[in-house]
C-alpha positions as MATLAB code, in Angstrom:
seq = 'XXXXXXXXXXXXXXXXXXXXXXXXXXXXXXXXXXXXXXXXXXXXXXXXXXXXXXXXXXXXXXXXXXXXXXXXXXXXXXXXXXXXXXXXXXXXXXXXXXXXXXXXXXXXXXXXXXXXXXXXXXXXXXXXXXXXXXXXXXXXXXXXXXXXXXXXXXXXXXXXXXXXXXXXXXXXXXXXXXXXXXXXXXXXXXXXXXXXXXXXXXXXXXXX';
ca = [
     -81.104   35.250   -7.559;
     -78.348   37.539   -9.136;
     -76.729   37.721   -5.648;
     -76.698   33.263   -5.404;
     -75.341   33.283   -9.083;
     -72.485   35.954   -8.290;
     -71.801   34.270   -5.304;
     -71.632   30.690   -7.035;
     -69.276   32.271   -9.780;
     -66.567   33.391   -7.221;
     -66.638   30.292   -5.468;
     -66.320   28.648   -8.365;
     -63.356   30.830   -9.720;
     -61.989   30.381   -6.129;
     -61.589   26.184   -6.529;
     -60.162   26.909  -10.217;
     -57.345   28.930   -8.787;
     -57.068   26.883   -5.655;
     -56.837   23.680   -7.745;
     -54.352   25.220   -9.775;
     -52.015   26.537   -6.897;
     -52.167   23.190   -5.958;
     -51.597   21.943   -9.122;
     -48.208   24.001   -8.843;
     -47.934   23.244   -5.379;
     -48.122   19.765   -6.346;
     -45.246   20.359   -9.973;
     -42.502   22.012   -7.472;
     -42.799   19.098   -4.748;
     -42.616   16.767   -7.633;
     -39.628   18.600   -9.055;
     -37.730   18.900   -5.774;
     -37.914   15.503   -4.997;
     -36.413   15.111   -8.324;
     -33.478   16.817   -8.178;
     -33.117   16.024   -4.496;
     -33.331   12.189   -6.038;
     -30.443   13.664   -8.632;
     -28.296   15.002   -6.088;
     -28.332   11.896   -4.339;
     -27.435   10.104   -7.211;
     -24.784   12.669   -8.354;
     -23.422   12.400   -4.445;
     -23.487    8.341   -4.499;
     -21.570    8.738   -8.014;
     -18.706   10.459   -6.610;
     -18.826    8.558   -3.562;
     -18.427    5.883   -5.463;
     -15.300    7.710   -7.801;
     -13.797    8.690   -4.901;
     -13.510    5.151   -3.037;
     -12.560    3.400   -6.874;
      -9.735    6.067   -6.867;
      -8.651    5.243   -3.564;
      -8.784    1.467   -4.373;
      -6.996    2.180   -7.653;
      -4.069    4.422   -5.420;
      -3.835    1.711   -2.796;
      -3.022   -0.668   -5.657;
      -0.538    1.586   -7.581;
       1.275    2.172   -4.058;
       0.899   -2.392   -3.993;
       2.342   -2.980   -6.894;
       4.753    0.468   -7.600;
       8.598   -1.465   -9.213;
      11.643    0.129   -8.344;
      12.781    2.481  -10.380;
      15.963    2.292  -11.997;
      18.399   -0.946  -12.913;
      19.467   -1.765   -8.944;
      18.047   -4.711   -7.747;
      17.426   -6.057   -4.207;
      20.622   -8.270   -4.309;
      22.560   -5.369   -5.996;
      21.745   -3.119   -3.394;
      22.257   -5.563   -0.620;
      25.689   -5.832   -1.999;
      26.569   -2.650   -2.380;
      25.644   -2.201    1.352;
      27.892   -4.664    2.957;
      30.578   -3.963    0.809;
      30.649   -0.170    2.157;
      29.446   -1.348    5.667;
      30.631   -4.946    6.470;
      28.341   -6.983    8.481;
      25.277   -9.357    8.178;
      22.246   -7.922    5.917;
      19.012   -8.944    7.556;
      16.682   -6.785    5.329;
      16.127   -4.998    1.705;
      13.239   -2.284    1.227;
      12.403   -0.322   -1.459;
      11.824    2.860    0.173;
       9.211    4.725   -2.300;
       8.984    8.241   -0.697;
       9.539   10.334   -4.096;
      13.386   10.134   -4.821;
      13.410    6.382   -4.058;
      16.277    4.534   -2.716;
      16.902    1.252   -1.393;
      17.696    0.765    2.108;
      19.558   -2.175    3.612;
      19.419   -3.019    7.063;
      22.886   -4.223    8.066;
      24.310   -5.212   11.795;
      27.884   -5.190   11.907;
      30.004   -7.355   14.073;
      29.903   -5.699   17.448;
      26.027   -5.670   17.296;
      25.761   -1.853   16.167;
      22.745   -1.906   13.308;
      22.999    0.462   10.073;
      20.588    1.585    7.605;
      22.321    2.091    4.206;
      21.063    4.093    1.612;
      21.460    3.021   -2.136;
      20.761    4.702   -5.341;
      18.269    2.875   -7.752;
      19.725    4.083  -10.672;
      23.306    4.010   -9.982;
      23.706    1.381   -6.781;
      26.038    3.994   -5.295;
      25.536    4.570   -1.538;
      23.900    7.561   -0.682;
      24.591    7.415    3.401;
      24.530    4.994    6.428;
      23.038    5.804    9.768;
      23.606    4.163   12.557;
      20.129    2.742   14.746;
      20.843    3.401   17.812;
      17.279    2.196   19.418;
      17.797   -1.342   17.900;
      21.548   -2.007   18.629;
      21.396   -5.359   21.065;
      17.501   -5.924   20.450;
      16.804   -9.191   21.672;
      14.970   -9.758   18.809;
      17.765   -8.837   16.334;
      19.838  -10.780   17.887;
      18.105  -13.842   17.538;
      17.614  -12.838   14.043;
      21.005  -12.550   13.487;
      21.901  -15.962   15.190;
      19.456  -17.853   12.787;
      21.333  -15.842    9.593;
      24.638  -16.588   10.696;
      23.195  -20.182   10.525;
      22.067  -20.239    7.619;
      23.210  -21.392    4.504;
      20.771  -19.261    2.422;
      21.756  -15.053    3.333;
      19.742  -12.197    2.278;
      21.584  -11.453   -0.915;
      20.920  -15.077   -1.891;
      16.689  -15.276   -0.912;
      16.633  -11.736   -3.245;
      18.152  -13.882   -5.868;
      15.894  -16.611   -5.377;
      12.588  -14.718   -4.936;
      13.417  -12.744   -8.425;
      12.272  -15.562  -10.158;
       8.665  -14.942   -9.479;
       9.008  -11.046  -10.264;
      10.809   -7.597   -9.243;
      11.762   -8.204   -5.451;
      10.603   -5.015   -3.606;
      11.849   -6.093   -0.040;
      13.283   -8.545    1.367;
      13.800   -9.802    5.177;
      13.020  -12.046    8.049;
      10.218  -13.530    8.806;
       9.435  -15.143   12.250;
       6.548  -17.739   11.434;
       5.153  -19.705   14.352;
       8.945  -20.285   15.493;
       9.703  -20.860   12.120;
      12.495  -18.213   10.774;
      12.331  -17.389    6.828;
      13.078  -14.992    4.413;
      10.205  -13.165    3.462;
      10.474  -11.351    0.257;
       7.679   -9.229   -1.948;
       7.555   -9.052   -5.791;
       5.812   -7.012   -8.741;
       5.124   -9.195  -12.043;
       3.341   -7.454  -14.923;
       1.438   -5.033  -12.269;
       0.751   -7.869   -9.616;
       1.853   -8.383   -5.993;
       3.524  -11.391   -4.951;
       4.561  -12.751   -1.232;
       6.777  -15.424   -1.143;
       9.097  -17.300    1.623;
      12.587  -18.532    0.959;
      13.637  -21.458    3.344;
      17.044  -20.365    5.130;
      18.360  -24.043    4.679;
      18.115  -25.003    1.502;
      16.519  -21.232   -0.542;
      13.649  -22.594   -1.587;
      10.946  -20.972   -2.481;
       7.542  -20.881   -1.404;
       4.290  -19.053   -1.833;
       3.482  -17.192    1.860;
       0.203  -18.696    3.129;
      -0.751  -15.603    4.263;
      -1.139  -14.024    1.627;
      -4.309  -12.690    0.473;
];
């Protein structure tokens, strides 16, 4: 009888501390879950930081103004007065210093990047582009400027009604040749066309 009650004791002592192993057991899978649950929720969080700052760079880099008092049509300017020719672009070339550059062909065909300072307008350099000199493409380019009543220095002009222009340059269209031209207005992007007939200008359709 002693031996059945002794026996009865420890297997009841036995369930107490088996139910409470798997009481603890049961607490630790509970509380791993949890903070695997929080560490996929801390993860989505900066997953979610991480692509908002990358939106919020890709929109800085959209909608960065030039820096200084040069505009698109002062720069254009001051790069055909120091290399003579036909402009057939502007670009505001953002890379840290910042300087304009104006594509420029000159009268044999030979094409030239100008630099120009922002700040001052003063030309930093001119480099010849060997690779595009004669480029079919140019020189159709070129053939519908010379055309034109409505040049490069004039569509800047025009398109900085609707905001800062950041570049400026052809655009081939379906057939249709334009002047293409980009602004910044109180932090947003514009795209805009500029007829070459009569420098008008138009919202691009194409933009988003």
């Amino acid at each position: 009888m002693k031996r059945n009650i002794v026996i009865a004791t420890l297997t009841a002592a036995a369930l107490a501390a088996g139910g409470t192993v798997a009481a603890f057991a049961a607490g630790d899978d509970e509380a791993t879950a949890t903070q695997r649950q929080a560490g996929t929720n801390a993860q989505a969080a900066a997953d979610r930081d991480d692509e908002s700052a990358d939106d919020d760079s890709a929109d800085d880099d959209r909608t960065a103004a030039p820096r200084g008092s040069v505009t698109a049509a002062d720069a254009i300017a001051a790069a055909l007065k120091h290399t003579p020719g036909t402009a057939l672009a502007a670009d505001f070339e953002d890379d840290g210093a910042g300087t304009w550059e104006v594509t420029v062909v000159k009268g044999d065909g030979s094409e030239y990047d100008v630099r120009i300072a922002p700040d001052s307008g003063k030309v930093l350099g001119a480099q010849r582009d060997s690779d595009d000199d004669n480029d079919s493409d140019d020189r159709a380019e070129l053939a519908a400027v010379k055309g034109a009543s409505t040049d490069a220095r004039e569509a800047a002009l025009a398109a900085a009604a609707k905001g800062t222009v950041t570049e400026v340059g052809l655009d081939d269209d379906n057939g249709a040749v334009a002047w293409s031209a980009e602004t910044v207005k109180d932090g947003r992007h514009g795209e805009w066309k500029v007829a070459l007939d009569s420098g008008r200008v138009t919202q691009d359709p194409d933009e988003d």
